[in-house]
PDB file of C-alpha atoms in Angstrom:
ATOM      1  CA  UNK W1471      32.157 127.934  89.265  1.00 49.00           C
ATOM      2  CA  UNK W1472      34.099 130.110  86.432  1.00 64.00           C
ATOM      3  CA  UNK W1473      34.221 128.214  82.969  1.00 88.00           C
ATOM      4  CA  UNK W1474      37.125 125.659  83.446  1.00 96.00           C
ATOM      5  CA  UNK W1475      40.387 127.231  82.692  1.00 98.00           C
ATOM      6  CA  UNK W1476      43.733 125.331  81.943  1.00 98.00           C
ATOM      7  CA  UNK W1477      47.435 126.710  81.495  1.00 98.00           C
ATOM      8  CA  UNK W1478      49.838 125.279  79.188  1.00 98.00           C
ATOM      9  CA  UNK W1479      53.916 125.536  79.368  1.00 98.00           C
ATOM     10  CA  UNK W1480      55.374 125.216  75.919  1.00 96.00           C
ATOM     11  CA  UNK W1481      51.980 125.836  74.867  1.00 96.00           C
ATOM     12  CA  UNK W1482      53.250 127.163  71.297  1.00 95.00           C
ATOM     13  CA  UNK W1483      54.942 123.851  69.487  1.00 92.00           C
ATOM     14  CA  UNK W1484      54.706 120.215  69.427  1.00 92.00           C
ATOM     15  CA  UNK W1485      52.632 118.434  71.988  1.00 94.00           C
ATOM     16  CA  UNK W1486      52.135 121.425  74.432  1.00 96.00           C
ATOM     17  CA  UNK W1487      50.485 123.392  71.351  1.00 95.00           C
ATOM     18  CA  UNK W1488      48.184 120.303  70.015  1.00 95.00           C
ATOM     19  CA  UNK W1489      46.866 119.957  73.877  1.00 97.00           C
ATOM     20  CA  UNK W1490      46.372 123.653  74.143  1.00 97.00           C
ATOM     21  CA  UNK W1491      44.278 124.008  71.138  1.00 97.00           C
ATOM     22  CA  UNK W1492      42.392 120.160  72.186  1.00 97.00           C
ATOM     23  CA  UNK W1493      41.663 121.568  75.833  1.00 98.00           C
ATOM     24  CA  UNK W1494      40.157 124.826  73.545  1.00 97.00           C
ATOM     25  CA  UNK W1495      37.959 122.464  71.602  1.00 96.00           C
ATOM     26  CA  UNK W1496      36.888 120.514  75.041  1.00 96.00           C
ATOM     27  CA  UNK W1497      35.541 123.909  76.213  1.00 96.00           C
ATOM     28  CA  UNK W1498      38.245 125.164  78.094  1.00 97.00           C
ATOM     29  CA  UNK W1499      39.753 128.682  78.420  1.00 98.00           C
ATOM     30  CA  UNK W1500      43.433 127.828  77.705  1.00 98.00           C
ATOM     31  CA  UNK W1501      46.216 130.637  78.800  1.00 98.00           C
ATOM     32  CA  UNK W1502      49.487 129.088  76.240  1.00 98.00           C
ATOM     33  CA  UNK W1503      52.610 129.575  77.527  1.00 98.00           C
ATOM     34  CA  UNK W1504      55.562 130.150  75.272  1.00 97.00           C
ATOM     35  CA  UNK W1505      59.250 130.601  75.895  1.00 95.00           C
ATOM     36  CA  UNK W1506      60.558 132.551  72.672  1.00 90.00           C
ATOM     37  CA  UNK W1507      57.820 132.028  69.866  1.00 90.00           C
ATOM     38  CA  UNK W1508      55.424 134.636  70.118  1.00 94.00           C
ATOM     39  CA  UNK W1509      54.214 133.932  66.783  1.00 95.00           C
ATOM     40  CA  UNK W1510      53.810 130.952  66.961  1.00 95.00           C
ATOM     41  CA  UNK W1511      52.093 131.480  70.217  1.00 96.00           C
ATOM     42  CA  UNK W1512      49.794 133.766  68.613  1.00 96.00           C
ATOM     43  CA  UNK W1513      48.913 130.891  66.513  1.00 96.00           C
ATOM     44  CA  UNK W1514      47.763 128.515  68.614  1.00 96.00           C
ATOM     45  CA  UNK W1515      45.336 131.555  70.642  1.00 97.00           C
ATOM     46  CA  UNK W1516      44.161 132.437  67.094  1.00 97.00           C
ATOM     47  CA  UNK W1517      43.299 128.054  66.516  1.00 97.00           C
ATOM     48  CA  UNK W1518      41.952 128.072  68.935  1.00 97.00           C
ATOM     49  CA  UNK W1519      39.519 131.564  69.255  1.00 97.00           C
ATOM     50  CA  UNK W1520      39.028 130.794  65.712  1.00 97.00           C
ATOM     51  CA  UNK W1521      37.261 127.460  66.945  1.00 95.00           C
ATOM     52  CA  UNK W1522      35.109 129.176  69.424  1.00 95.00           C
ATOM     53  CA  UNK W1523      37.373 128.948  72.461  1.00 96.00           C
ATOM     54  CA  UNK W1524      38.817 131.898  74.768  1.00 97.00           C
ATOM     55  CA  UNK W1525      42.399 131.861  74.802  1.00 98.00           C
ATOM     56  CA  UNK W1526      45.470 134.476  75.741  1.00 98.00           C
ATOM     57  CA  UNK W1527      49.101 133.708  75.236  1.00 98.00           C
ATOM     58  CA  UNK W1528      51.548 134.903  78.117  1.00 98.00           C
ATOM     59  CA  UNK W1529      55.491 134.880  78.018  1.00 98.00           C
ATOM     60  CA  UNK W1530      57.027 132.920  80.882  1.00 98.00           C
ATOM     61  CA  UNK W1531      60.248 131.216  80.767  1.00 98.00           C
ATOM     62  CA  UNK W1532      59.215 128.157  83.411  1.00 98.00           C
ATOM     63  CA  UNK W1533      62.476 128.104  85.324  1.00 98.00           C
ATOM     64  CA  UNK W1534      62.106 131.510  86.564  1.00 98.00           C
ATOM     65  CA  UNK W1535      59.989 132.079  90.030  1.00 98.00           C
ATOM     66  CA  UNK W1536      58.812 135.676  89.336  1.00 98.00           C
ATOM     67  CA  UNK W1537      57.972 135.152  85.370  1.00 98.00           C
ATOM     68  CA  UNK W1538      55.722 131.678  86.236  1.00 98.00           C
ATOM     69  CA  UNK W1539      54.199 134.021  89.105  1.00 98.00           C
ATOM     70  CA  UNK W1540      53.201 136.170  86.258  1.00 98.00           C
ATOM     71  CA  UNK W1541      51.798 133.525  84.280  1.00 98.00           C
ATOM     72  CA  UNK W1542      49.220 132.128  86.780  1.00 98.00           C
ATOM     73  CA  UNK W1543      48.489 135.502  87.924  1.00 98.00           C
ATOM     74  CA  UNK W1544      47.410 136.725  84.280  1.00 98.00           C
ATOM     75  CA  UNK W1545      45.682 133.390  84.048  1.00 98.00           C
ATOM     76  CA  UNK W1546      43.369 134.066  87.449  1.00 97.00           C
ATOM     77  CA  UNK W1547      42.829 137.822  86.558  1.00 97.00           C
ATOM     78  CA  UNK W1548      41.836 137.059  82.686  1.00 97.00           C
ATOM     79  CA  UNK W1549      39.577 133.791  83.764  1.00 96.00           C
ATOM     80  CA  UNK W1550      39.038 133.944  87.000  1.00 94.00           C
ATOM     81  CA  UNK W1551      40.873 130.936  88.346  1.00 96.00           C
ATOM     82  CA  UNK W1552      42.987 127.739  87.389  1.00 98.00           C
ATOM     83  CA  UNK W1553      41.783 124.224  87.114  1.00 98.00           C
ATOM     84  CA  UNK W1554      44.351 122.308  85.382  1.00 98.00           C
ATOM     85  CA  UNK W1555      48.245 123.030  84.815  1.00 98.00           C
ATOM     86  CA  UNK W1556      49.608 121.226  81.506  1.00 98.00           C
ATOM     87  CA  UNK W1557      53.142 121.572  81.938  1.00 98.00           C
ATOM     88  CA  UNK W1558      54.872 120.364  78.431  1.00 97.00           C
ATOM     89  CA  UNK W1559      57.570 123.012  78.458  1.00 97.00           C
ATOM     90  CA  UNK W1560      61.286 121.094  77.871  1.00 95.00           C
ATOM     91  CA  UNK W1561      64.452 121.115  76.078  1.00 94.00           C
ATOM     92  CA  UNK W1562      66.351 118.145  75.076  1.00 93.00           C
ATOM     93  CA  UNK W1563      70.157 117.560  74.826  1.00 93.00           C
ATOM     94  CA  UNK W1564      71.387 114.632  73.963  1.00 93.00           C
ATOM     95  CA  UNK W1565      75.008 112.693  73.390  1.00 95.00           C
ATOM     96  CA  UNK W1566      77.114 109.981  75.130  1.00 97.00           C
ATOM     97  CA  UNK W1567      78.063 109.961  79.225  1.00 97.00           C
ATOM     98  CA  UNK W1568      81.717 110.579  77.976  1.00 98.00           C
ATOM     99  CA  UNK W1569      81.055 113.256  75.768  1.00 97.00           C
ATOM    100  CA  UNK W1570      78.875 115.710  78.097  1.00 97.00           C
ATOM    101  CA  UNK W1571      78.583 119.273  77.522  1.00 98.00           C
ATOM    102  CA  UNK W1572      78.006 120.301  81.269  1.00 98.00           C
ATOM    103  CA  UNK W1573      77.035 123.725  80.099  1.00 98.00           C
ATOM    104  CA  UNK W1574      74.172 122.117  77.771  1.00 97.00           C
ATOM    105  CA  UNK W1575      73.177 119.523  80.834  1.00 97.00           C
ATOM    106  CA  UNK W1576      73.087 122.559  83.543  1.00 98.00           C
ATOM    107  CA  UNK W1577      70.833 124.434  80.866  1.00 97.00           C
ATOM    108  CA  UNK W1578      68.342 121.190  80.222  1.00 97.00           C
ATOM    109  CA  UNK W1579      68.189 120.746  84.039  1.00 98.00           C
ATOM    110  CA  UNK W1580      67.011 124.328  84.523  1.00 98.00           C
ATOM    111  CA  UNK W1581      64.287 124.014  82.014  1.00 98.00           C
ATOM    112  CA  UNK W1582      63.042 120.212  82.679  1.00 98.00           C
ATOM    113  CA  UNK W1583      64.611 120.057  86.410  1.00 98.00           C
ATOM    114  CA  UNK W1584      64.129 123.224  87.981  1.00 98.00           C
ATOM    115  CA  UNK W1585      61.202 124.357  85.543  1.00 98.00           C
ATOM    116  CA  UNK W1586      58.692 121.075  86.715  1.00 98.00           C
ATOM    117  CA  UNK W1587      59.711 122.373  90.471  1.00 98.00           C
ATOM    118  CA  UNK W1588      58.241 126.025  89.593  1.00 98.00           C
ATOM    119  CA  UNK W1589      55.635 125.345  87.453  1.00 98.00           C
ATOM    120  CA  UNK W1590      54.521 122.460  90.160  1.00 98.00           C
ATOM    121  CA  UNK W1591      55.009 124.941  93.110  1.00 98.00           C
ATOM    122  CA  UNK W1592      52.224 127.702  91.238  1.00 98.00           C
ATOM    123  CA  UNK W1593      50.221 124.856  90.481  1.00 98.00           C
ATOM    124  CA  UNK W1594      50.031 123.275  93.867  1.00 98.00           C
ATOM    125  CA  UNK W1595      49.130 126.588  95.295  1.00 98.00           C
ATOM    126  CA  UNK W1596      46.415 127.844  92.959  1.00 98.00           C
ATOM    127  CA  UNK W1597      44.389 124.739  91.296  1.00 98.00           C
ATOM    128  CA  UNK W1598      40.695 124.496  92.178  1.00 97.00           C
ATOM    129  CA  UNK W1599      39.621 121.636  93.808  1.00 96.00           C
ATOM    130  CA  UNK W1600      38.598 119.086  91.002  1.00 96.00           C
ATOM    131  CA  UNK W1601      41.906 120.051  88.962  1.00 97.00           C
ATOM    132  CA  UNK W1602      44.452 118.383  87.567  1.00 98.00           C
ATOM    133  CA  UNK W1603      48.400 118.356  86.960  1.00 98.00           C
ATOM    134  CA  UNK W1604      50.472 116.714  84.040  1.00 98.00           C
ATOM    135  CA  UNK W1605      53.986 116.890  83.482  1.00 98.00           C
ATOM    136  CA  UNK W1606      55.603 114.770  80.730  1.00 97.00           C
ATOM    137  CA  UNK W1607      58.515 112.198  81.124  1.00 97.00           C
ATOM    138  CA  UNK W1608      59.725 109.979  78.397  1.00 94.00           C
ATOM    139  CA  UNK W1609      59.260 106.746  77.484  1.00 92.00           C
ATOM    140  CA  UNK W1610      62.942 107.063  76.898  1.00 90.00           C
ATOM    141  CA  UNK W1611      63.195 105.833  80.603  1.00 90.00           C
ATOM    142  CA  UNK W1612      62.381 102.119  79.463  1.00 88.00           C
ATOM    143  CA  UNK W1613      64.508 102.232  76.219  1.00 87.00           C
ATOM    144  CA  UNK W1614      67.490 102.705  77.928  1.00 88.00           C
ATOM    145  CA  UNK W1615      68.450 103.985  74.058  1.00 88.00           C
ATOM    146  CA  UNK W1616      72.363 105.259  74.109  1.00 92.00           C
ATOM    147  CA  UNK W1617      72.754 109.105  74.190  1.00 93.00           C
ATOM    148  CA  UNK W1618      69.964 109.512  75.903  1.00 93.00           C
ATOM    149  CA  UNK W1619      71.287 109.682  79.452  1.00 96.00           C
ATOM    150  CA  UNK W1620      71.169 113.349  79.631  1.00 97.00           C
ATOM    151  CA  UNK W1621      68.010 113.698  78.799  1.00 96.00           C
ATOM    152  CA  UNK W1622      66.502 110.685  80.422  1.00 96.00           C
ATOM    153  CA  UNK W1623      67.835 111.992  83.362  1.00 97.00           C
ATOM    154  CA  UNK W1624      66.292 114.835  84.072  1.00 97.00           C
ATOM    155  CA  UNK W1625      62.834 113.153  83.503  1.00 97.00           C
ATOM    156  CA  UNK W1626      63.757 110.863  86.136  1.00 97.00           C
ATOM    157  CA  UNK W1627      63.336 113.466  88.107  1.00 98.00           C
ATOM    158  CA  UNK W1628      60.019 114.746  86.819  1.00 98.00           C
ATOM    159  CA  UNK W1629      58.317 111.727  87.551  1.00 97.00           C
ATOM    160  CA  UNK W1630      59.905 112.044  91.167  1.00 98.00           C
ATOM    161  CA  UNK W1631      58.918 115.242  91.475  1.00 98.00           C
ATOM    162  CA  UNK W1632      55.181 114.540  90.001  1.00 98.00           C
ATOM    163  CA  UNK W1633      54.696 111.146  92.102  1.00 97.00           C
ATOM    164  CA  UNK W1634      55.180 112.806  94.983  1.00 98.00           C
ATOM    165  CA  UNK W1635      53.140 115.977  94.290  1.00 98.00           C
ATOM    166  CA  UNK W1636      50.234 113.756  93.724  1.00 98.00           C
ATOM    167  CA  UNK W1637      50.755 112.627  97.819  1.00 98.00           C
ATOM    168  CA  UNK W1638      51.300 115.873  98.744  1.00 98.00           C
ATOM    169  CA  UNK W1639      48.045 116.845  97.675  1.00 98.00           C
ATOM    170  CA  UNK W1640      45.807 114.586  99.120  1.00 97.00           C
ATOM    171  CA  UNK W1641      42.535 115.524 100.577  1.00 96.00           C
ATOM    172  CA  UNK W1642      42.775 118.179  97.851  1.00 96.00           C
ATOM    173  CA  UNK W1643      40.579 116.032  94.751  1.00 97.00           C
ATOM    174  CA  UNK W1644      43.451 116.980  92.506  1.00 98.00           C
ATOM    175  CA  UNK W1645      44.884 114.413  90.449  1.00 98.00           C
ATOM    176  CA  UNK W1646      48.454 114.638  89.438  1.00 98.00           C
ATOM    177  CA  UNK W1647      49.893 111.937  86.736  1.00 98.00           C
ATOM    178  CA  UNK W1648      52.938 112.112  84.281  1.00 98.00           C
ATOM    179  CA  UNK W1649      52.890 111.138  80.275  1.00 97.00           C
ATOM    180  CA  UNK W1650      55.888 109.828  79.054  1.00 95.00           C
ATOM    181  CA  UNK W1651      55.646 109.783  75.100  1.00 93.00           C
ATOM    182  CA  UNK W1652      56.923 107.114  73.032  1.00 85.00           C
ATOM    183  CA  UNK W1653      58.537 108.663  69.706  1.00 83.00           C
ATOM    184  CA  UNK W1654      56.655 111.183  68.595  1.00 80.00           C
ATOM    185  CA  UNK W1655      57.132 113.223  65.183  1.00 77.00           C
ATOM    186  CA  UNK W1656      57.398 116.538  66.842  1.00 78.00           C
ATOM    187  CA  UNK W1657      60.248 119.105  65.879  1.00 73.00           C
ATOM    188  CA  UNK W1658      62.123 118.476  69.454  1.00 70.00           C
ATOM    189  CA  UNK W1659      62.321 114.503  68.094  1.00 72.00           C
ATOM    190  CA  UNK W1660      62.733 114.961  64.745  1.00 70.00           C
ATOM    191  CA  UNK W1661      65.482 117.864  65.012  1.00 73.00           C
ATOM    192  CA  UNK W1662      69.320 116.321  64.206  1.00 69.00           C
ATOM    193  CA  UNK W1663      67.941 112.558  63.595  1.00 73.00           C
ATOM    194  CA  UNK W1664      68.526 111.302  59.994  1.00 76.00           C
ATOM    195  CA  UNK W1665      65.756 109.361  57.533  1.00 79.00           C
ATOM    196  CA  UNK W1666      67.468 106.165  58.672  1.00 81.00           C
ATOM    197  CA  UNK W1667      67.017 106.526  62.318  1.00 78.00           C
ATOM    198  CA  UNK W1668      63.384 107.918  62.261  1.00 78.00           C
ATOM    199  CA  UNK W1669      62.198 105.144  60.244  1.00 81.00           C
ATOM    200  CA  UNK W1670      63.787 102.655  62.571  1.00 80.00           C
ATOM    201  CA  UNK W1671      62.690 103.909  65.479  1.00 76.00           C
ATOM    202  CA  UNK W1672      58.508 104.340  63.971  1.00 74.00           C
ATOM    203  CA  UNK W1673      59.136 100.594  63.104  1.00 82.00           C
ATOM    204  CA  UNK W1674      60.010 100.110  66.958  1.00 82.00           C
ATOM    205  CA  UNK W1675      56.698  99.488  68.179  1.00 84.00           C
ATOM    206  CA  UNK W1676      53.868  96.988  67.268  1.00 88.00           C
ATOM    207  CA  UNK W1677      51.639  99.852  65.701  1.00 86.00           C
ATOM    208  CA  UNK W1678      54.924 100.303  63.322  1.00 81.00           C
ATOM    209  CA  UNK W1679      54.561 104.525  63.275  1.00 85.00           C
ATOM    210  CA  UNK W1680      55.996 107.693  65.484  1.00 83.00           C
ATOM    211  CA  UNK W1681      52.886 108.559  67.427  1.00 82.00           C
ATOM    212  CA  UNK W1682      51.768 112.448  66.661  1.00 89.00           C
ATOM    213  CA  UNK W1683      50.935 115.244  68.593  1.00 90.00           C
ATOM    214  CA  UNK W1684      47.349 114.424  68.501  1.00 92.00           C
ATOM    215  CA  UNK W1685      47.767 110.611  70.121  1.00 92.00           C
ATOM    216  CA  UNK W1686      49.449 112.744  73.265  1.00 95.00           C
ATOM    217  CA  UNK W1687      46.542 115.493  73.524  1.00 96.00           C
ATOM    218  CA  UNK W1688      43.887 112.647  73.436  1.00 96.00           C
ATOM    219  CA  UNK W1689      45.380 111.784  76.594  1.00 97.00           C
ATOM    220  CA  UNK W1690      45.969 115.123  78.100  1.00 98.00           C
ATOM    221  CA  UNK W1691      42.382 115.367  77.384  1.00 97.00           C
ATOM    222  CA  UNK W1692      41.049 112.829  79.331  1.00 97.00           C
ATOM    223  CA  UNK W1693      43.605 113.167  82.238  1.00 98.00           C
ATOM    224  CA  UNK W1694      42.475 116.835  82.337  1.00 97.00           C
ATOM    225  CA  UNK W1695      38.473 116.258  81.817  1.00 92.00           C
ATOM    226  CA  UNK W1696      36.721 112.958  82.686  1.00 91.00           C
ATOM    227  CA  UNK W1697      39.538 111.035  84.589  1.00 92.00           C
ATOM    228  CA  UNK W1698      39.073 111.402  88.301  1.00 95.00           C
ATOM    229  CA  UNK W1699      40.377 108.241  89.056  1.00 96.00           C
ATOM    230  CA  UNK W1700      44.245 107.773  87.850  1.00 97.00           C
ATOM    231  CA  UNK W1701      46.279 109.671  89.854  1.00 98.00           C
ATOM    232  CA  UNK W1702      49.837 109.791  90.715  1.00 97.00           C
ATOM    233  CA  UNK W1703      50.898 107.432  87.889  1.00 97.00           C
ATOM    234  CA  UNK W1704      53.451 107.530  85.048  1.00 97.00           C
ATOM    235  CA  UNK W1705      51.688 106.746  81.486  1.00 96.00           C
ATOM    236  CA  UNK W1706      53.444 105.266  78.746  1.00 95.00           C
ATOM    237  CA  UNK W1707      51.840 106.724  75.688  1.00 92.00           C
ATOM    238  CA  UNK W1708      54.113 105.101  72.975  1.00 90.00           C
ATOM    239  CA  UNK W1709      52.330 102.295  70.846  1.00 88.00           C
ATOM    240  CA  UNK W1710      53.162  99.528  72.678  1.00 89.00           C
ATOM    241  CA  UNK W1711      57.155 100.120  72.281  1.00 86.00           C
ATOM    242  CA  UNK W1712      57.955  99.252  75.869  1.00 68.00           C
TER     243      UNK W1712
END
């Protein structure tokens, strides 16, 4: 076989770009997908070539059929094939059940909704035997934390949708699992939450910190790589806060 190669939605920021550029460093070639950010994009290729590692960045926005065509297509014509699908890419919204913006909820459900069906569709279809498939949920879920219903909500349904990927794939040796991300001090986290609140909530759990970007590619890493045996599961990466 090809050298392993691994696609990452939202592949440019946060925890999609520390994974990309971890899966570079585990020998991977890594094919970062970004919404917007080209630059920063660019970035995360440039980590991660820089390192030694083959890398391309491609332009997808996940919710659209055609553009995440694209994306694995580029992916199997630059590498060769695909062994593992990191799909990170998400938006959050967030504010109380009586104070909904259905135009911001419809958009959210595209991206985190409809986005995990696409991506997952592609990735069903093209992984190599011996792959593997991670979505991210939150460990929001557990919290039950007010104004988080939107948001929570819609990774409901990604851990629906992933739980019952991983079935539908038997008999293929593909595992399929979800991370679901305590706090973590990312710019989708941080963004709109005052000193106050951030310090309350990285007192929350027992290791008394927000996890970082690294604690959730660690993981991605070892779902992706040597774990052959956890599939179809939902992992609460969060520092012991629920």
């Amino acid at each position: 076989m090809s050298k392993r190669v691994a696609i990452v939605t939202g592949g440019s920021r946060g925890i999609g770009r520390e994974s990309a550029e971890r899966l570079g460093r585990d020998g991977f070639a890594v094919v970062v997908n970004y919404a917007g950010n080209e630059t920063e994009a660019k970035a995360a290729v440039e980590a991660i070539t820089a390192a030694g590692g083959e890398a391309i960045a491609v332009r997808a926005d996940v919710a659209e059929v055609d553009q995440v065509t694209a994306l694995f297509d580029a992916a199997e014509s630059t590498f060769d094939g695909i062994d593992v699908v990191i799909h990170a890419a998400g938006t959050m919204y967030l504010a109380p059940v009586a104070d909904i913006d259905f135009d911001a909820l419809d958009r959210m459900h595209r991206t985190n909704i409809r986005g995990t069906f696409v991506v997952g569709q592609q990735a069903s279809r093209r992984v190599r035997e011996g792959g593997a498939i991670v979505t991210f949920s939150t460990s929001v879920l557990g919290l039950r934390m007010p104004n988080y219903a939107p948001y929570a909500a819609t990774k409901g349904a990604v851990e629906a949708i992933t739980m019952i990927l991983a079935k539908e794939l038997r008999g293929r040796d593909i595992t399929v699992n979800t991370i679901a991300p305590g706090p973590t001090a990312t710019a989708l986290f941080l963004d709109g939450k005052d000193d106050q609140t951030i310090a309350t909530l990285a007192h929350a759990a027992p290791l008394e910190r927000l996890g970082h970007p690294t604690d959730l590619a660690d993981l991605v890493s070892f779902l992706a790589g040597p774990s052959r045996w956890i599939n179809g599961q939902t992992i609460r990466s969060n520092g012991g806060i629920v």
